Coordinates of C-alpha atoms and ligand atoms in Angstrom, one line a residue:
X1 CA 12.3 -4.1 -8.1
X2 CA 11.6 -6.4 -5.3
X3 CA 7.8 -7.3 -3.6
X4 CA 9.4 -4.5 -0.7
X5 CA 10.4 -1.9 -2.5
X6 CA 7.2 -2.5 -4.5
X7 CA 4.9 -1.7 -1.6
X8 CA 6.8 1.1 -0.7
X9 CA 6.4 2.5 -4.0
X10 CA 2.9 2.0 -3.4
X11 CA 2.8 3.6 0.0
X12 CA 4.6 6.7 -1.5
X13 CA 1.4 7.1 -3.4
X14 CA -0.4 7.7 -0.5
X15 CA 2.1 9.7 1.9
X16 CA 3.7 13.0 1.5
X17 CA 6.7 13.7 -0.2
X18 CA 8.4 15.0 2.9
X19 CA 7.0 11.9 5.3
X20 CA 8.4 9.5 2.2
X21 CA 12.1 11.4 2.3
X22 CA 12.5 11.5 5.8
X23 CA 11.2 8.1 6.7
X24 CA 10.4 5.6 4.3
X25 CA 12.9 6.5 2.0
X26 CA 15.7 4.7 4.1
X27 CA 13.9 1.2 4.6
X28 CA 15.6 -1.6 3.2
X29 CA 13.7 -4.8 2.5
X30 CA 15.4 -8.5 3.1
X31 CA 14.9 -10.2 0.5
X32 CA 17.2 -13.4 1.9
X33 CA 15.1 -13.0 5.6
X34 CA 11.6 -12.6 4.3
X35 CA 9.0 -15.3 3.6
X36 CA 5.6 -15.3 2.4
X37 CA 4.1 -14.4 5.3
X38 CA 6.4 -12.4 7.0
X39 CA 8.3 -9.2 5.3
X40 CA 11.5 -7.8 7.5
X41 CA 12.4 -4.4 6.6
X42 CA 15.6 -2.7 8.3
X43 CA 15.8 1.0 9.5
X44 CA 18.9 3.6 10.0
X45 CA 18.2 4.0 13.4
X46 CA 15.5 3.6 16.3
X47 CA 13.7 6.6 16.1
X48 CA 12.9 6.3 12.1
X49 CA 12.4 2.3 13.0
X50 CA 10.3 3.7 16.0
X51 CA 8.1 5.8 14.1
X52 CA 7.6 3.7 10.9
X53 CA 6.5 1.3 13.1
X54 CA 4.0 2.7 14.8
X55 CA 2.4 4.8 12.1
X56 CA 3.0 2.5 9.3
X57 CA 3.3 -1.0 9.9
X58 CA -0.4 -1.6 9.3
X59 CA -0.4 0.4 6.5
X60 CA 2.4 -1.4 4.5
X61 CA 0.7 -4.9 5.7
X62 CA -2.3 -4.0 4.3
X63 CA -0.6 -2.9 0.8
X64 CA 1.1 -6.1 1.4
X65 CA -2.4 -8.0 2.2
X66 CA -3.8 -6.2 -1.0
X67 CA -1.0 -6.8 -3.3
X68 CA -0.7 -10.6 -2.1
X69 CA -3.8 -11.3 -1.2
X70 CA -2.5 -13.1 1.9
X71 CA -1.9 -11.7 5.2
X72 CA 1.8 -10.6 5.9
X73 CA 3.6 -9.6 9.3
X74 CA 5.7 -6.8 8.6
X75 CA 8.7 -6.5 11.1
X76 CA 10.5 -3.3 10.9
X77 CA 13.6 -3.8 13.1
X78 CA 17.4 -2.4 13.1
X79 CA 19.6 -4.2 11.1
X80 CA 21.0 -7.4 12.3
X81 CA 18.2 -7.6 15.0
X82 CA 15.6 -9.3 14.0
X83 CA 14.2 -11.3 17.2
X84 CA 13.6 -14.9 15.6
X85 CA 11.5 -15.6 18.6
X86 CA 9.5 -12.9 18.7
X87 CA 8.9 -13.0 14.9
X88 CA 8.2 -16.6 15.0
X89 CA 5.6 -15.5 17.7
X90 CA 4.2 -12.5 16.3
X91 CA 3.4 -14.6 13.3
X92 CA 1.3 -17.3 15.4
X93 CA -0.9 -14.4 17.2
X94 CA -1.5 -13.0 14.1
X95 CA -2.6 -15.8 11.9
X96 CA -4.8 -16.8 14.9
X97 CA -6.2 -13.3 14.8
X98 CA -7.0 -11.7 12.0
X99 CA -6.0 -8.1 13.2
X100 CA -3.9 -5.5 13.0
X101 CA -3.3 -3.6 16.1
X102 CA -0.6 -0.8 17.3
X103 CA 0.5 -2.7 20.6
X104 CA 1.5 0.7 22.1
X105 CA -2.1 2.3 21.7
X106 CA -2.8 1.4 25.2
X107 CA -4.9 2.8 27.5
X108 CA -1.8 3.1 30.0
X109 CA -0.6 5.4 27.2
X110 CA -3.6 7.5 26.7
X111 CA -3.2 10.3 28.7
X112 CA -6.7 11.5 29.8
X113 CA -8.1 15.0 30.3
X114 CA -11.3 17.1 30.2
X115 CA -11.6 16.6 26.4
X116 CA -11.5 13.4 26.2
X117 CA -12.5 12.2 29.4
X118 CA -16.2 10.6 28.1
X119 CA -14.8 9.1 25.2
X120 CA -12.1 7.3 27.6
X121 CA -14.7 6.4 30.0
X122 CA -16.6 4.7 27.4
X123 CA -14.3 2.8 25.5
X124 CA -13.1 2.0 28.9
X125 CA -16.0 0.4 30.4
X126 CA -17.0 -1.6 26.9
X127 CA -13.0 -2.8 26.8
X128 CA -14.3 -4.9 30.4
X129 CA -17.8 -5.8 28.8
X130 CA -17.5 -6.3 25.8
X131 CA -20.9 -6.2 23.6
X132 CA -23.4 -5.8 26.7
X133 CA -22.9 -2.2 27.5
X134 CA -23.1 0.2 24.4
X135 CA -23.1 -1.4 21.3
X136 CA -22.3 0.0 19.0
X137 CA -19.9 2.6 20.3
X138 CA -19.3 5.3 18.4
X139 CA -16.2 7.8 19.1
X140 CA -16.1 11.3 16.6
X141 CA -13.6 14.2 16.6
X142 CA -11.2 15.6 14.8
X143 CA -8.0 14.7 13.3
X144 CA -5.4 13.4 15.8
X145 CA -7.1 13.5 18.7
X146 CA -6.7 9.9 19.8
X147 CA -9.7 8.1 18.1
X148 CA -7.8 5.3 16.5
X149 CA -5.4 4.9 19.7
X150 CA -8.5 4.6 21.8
X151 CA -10.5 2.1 19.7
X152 CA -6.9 0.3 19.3
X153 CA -7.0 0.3 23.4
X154 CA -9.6 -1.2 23.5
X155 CA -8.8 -4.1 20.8
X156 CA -5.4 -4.7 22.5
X157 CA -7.3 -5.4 25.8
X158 CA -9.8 -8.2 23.9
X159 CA -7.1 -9.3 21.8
X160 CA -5.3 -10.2 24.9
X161 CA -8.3 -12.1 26.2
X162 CA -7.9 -14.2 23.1
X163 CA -10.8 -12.9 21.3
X164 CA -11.0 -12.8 17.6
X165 CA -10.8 -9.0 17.0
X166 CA -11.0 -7.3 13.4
X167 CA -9.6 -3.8 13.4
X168 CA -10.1 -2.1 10.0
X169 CA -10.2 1.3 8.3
X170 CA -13.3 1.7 5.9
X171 CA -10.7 2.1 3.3
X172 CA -9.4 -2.0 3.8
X173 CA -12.4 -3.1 4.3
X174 CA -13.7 -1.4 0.9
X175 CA -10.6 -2.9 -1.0
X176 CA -11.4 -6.3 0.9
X177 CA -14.7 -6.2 -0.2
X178 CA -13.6 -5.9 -3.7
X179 CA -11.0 -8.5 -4.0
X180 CA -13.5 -10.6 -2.8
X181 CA -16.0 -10.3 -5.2
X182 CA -13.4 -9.9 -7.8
X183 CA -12.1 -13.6 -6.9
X184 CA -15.5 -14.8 -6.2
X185 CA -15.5 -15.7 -2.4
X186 CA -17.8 -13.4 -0.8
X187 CA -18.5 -16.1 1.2
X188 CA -15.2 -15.6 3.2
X189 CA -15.3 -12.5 3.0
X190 CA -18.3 -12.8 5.0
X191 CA -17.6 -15.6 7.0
X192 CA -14.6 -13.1 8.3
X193 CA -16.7 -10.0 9.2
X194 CA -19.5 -12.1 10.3
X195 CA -17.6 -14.1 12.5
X196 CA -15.2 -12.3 14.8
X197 CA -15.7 -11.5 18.2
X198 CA -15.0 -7.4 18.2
X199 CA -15.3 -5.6 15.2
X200 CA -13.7 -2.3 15.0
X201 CA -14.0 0.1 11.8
X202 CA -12.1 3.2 11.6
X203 CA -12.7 6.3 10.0
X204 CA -16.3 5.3 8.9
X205 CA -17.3 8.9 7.3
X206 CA -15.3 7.6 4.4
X207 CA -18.5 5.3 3.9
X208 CA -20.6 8.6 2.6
X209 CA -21.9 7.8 -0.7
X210 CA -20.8 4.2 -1.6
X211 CA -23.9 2.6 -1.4
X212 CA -23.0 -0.8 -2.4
X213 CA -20.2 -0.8 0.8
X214 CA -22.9 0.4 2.8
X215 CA -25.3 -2.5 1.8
X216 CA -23.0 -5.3 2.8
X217 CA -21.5 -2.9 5.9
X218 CA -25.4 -2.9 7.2
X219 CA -25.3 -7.2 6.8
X220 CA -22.1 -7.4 8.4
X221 CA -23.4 -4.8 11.7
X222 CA -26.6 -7.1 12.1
X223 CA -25.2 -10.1 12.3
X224 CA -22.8 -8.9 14.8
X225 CA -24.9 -6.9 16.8
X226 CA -27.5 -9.8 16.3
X227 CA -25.2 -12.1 18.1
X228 CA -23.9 -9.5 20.7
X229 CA -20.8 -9.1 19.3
X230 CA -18.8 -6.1 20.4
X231 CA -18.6 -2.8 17.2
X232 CA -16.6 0.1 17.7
X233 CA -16.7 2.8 15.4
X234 CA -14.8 6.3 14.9
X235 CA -15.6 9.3 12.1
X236 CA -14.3 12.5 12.5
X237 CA -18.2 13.8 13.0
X238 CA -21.4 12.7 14.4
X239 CA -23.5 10.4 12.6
X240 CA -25.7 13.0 11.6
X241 CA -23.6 15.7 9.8
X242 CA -22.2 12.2 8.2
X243 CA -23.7 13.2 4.4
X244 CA -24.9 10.8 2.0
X245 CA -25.1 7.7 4.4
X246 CA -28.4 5.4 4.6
X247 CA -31.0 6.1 7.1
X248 CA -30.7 3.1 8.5
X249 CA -27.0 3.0 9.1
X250 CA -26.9 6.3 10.8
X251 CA -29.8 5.1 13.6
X252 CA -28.0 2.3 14.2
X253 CA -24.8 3.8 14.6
X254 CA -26.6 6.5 17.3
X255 CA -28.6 3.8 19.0
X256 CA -25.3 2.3 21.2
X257 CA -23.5 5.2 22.8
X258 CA -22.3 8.5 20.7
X259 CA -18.9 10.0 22.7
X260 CA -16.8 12.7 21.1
X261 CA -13.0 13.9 21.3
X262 CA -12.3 17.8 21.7
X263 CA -9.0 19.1 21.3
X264 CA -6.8 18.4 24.3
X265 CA -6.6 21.5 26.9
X266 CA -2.8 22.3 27.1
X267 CA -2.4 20.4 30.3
X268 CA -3.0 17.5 28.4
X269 CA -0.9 18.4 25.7
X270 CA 1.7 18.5 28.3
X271 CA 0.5 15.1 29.5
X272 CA 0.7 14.1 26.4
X273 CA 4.2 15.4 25.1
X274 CA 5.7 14.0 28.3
X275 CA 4.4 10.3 27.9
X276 CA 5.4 10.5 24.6
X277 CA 9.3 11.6 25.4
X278 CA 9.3 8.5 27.7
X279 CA 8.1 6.3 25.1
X280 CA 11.0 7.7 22.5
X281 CA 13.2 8.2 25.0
X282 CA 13.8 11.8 24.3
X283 CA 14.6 14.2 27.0
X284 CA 13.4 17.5 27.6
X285 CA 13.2 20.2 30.2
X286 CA 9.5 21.3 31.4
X287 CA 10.2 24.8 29.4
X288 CA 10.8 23.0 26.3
X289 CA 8.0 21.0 27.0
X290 CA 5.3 23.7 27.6
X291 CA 6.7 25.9 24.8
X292 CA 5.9 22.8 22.3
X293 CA 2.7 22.2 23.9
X294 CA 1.3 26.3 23.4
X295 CA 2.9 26.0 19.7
X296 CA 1.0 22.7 18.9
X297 CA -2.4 23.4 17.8
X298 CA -5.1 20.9 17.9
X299 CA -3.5 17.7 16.3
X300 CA -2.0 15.4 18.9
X301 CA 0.1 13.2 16.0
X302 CA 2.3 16.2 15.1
X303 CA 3.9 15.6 18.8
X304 CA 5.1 12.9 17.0
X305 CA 7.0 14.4 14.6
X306 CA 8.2 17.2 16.2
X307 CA 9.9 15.1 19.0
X308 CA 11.6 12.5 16.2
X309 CA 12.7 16.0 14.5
X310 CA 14.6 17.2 17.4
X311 CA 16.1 14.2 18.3
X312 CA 17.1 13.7 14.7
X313 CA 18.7 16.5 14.5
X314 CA 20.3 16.6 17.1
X315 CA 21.8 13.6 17.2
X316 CA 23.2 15.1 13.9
X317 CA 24.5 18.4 14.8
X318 CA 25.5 16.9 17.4
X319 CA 24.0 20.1 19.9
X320 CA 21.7 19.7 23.0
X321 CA 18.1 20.5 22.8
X322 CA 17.7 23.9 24.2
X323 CA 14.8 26.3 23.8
X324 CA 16.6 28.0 21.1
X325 CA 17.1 25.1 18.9
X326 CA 13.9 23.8 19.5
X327 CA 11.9 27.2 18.0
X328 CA 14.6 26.9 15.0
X329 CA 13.1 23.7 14.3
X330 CA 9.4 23.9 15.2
X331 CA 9.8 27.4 12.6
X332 CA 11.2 24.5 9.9
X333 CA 8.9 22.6 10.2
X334 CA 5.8 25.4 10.0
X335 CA 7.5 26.5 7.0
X336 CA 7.6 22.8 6.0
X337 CA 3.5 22.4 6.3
X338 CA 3.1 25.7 4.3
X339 CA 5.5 24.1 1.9
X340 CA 2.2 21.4 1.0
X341 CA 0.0 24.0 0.7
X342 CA -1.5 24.6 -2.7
X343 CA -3.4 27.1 -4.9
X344 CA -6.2 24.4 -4.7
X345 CA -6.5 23.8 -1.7
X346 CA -5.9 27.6 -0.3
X347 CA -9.2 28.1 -2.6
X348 CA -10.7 25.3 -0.9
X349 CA -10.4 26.3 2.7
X350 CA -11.5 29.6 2.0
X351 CA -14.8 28.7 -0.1
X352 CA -15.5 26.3 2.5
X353 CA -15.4 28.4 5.5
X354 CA -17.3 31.5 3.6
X355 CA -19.6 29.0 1.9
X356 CA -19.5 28.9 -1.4
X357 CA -17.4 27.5 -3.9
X358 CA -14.4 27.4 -5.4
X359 CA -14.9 27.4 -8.9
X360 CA -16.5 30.6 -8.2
X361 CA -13.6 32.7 -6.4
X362 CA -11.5 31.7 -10.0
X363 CA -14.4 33.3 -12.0
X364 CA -14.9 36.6 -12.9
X365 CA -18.1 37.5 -11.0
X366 CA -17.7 41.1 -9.3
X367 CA -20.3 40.5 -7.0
X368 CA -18.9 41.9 -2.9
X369 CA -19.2 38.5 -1.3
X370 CA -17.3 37.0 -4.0
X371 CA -14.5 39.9 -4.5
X372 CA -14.1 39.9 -1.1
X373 CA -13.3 36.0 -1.2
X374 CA -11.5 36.0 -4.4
X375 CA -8.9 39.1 -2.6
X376 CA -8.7 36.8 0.7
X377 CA -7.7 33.6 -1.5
X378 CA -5.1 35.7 -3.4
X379 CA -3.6 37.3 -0.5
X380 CA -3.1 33.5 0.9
X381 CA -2.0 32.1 -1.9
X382 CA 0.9 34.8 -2.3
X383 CA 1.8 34.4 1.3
X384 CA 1.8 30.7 1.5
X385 CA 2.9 29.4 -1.6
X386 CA 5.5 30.0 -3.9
X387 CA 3.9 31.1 -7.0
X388 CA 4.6 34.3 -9.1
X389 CA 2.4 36.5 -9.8
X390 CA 1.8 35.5 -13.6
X391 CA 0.8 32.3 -11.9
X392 CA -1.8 33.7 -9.5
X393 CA -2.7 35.3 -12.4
X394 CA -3.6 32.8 -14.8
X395 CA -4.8 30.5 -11.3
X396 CA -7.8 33.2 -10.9
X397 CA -8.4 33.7 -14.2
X398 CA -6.9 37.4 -14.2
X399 CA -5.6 39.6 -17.2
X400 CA -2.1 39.5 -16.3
X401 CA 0.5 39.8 -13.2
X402 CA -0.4 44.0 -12.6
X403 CA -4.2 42.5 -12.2
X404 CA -2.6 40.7 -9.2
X405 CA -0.2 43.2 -8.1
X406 CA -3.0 46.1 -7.9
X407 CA -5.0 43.6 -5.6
X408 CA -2.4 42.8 -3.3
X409 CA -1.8 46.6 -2.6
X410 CA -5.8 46.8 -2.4
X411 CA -5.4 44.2 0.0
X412 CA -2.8 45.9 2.2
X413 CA -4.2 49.2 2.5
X414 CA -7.6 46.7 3.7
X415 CA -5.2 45.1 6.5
X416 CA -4.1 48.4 7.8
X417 CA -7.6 50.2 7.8
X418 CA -10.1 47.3 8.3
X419 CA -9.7 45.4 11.4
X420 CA -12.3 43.1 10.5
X421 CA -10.7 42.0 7.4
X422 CA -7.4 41.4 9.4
X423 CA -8.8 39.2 11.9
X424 CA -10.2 37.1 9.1
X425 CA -6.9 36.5 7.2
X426 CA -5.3 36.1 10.4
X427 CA -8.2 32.9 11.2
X428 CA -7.9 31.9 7.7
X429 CA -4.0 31.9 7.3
X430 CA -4.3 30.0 10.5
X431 CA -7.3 27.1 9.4
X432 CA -5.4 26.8 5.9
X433 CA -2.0 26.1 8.0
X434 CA -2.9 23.5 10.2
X435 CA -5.4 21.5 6.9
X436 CA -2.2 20.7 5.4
Ligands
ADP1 P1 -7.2 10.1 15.3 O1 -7.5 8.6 15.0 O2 -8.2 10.7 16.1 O3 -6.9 10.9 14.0 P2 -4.9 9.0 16.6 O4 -5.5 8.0 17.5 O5 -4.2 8.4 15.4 O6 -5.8 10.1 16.1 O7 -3.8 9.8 17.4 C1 -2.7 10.5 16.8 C2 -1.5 10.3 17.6 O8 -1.7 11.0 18.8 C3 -1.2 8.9 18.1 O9 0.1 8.6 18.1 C4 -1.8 8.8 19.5 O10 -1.1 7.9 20.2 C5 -1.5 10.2 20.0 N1 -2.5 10.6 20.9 C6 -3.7 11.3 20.7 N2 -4.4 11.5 21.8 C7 -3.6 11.1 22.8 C8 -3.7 11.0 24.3 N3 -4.7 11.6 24.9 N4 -2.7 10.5 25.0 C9 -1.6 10.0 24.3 N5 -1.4 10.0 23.0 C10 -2.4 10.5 22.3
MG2 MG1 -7.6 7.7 13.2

């Protein structure tokens, strides 16, 4: 196996099965073409090449960075393409700046609305004064709804100055941390974080509970803010509901300016869908567009996919993208997202929105709050996964498959006569969907 295939190995690890077959599974490493720094990977076809590259070149150059322990620019190009001068150049900039930005999060391509108009605003107005407006920043919300883009925005515009910019998720700077110290040279380590011009950390509720992280995290933010250095930070909640963080962190990260991220209205959803059509140059009609936009929940990033999807496949089948076709696919790929859904983490979803936990729906307690979550998780986990009932059974820690048979009908007759029980499987069904 080769130092490419290797790293995607390693990436498979942490992707889904169905992201791995559909995308990564068809890169092909150069071995002849790639050099120490610099690892060329080929793709079938722009729209795989366009998507691996924007949602997983700094991914793979981090496993690379990890593996190596040197940085690496990962090109992923079309076969037979590979632009010598651009790679020559791309390598330069980066070696010059340790960072690892998406050139295409741009603020040009952030399309702005009522829900995210704050945050824009003010990663805007630190992207043109950098470190003397609100330091830190700090921009929350939930899952794809632009927080990395944003911050990236932001880092592309200093970049661009020429400043040194460090964008990291807690997760690399966690495994940095620890090669350092494994090989002995905290001191670069530090000399890195400590030194940059911007600093911008992604993803920083993945700091809860690692204290040690936290310790040298605190050094590395007083130093910087000591010296007026620019510190953008994202978490998918306020610094408050962030559990098992140090006091001290969580003032400092309130004391620059705290901006959040709602889910986009469907306006910008539309916004949204259309910039990102230009960008893959995929064409649809406005129908097409708003139907996709009502379908598409609260996750911007699953535009993504869908559009790459229909293009795919219809470059395939060789059809046109009409209405019909494009509610064939979006059903594929819902059944697809139930397809990752399991026992465990049906149980999950449902404990966590009625509170309690899930080790207690599997046990055998008879108490009402607890049948009544026990019956809910059941009914889910026959409806969205594939397991028999002898499974379900032995999953909830039943006698046998008639145990789960006579609570399913118990469960029907609920959904005809109890409206209030109906509306809650229909929220649930719907929360535990869009988790996966
Ligand atoms: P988060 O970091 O909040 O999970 P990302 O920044 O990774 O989300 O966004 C997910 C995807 O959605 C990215 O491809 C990003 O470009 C896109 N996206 C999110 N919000 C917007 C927006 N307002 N305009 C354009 N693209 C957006
Ligand atoms: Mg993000």
């Amino acid at each position: 196996m080769n130092i490419g295939q290797k790293i995607l190995q390693l990436l498979k690890e942490e992707i889904t099965e169905v992201e791995y077959n559909r995308y990564i599974k068809h890169l092909v490493y150069d071995t002849k073409k790639s050099t120490s720094d610099l690892a060329i990977f080929y793709a079938p076809n722009n729209l795989v090449c366009n998507w691996i590259k924007n949602k997983y070149t700094t991914k793979i150059e981090h496993l690379f960075e990890v593996s190596n322990g040197a940085k690496v620019t990962v090109q992923i190009t079309l076969k037979n393409i590979v632009d010598k001068r651009k790679t020559k150049q791309t390598i330069e900039k980066k070696q010059s700046i340790h960072s690892l930005l998406n050139p295409s999060h741009t603020f040009d391509n952030f399309m702005v609305g009522g829900s995210n108009q704050f945050a824009y605003a003010a990663v805007k107005s630190v992207s043109e004064k950098a470190g003397e407006l609100y330091n830190p920043l700090f921009i929350h919300g939930g899952v794809g709804l632009g927080k990395t883009h944003l911050m990236q925005a932001a880092g592309n515009v200093f970049q661009n100055q020429g400043k040194v910019v460090i964008y990291t998720t807690v997760e690399q700077f966690l495994n940095d941390f620890i090669r350092h110290i494994r090989n002995q040279t905290m001191d670069r380590f530090q000399e890195k974080y400590r030194k940059c011009d911007v600093l911008l950390i992604d993803d920083i509720q993945f700091l809860s509970n690692k204290e040690n992280i936290q310790e040298e995290f605190f050094h590395t933010f007083e130093a910087l803010k000591g010296t007026g250095k620019q510190i953008i930070l994202t978490a998918d909640k306020h610094p408050k509901k962030i559990g098992g963080l140090e006091k001290r962190l969580q003032s400092r990260f309130e004391h620059g300016l705290v901006a959040d991220i709602q889910p986009p209205e469907l306006e910008t959803k539309i916004a949204i869908i259309k910039n990102k059509c230009e960008i893959n140059k995929v064409v649809l009609s406005n129908d097409i567009i708003n139907y996709i936009a009502t379908v598409i929940e609260n996750n911007v990033r699953e535009i993504e996919g869908i559009l790459s999807k229909l293009h795919a496949y219809s470059q395939l089948m060789h059809v046109d993208i009409d209405l019909a076709f494009v509610k064939n696919v979006l059903k594929d790929q819902m059944q697809e997202n139930r397809a990752n859904l399991t026992l465990d983490n049906i149980t999950k979803s449902v404990a966590k929105d009625l509170n309690i936990k899930p080790s207690e729906i599997r046990s055998k307690s008879r108490s009402k709050n607890l049948v009544y979550a026990r019956r809910i998780s059941i009914y889910l986990c026959r409806e969205l996964t594939q397991n028999t009932m002898p499974q379900l059974a032995q999953y909830f820690g039943m006698k046998d498959h008639t145990a789960i048979s006579h609570t399913l009908k118990k469960i029907n007759e609920l959904l005809e006569n109890d409206e209030d029980f109906k509306v809650k499987i229909e929220e649930l069904t719907n929360k535990v969907t869009s988790s996966s």
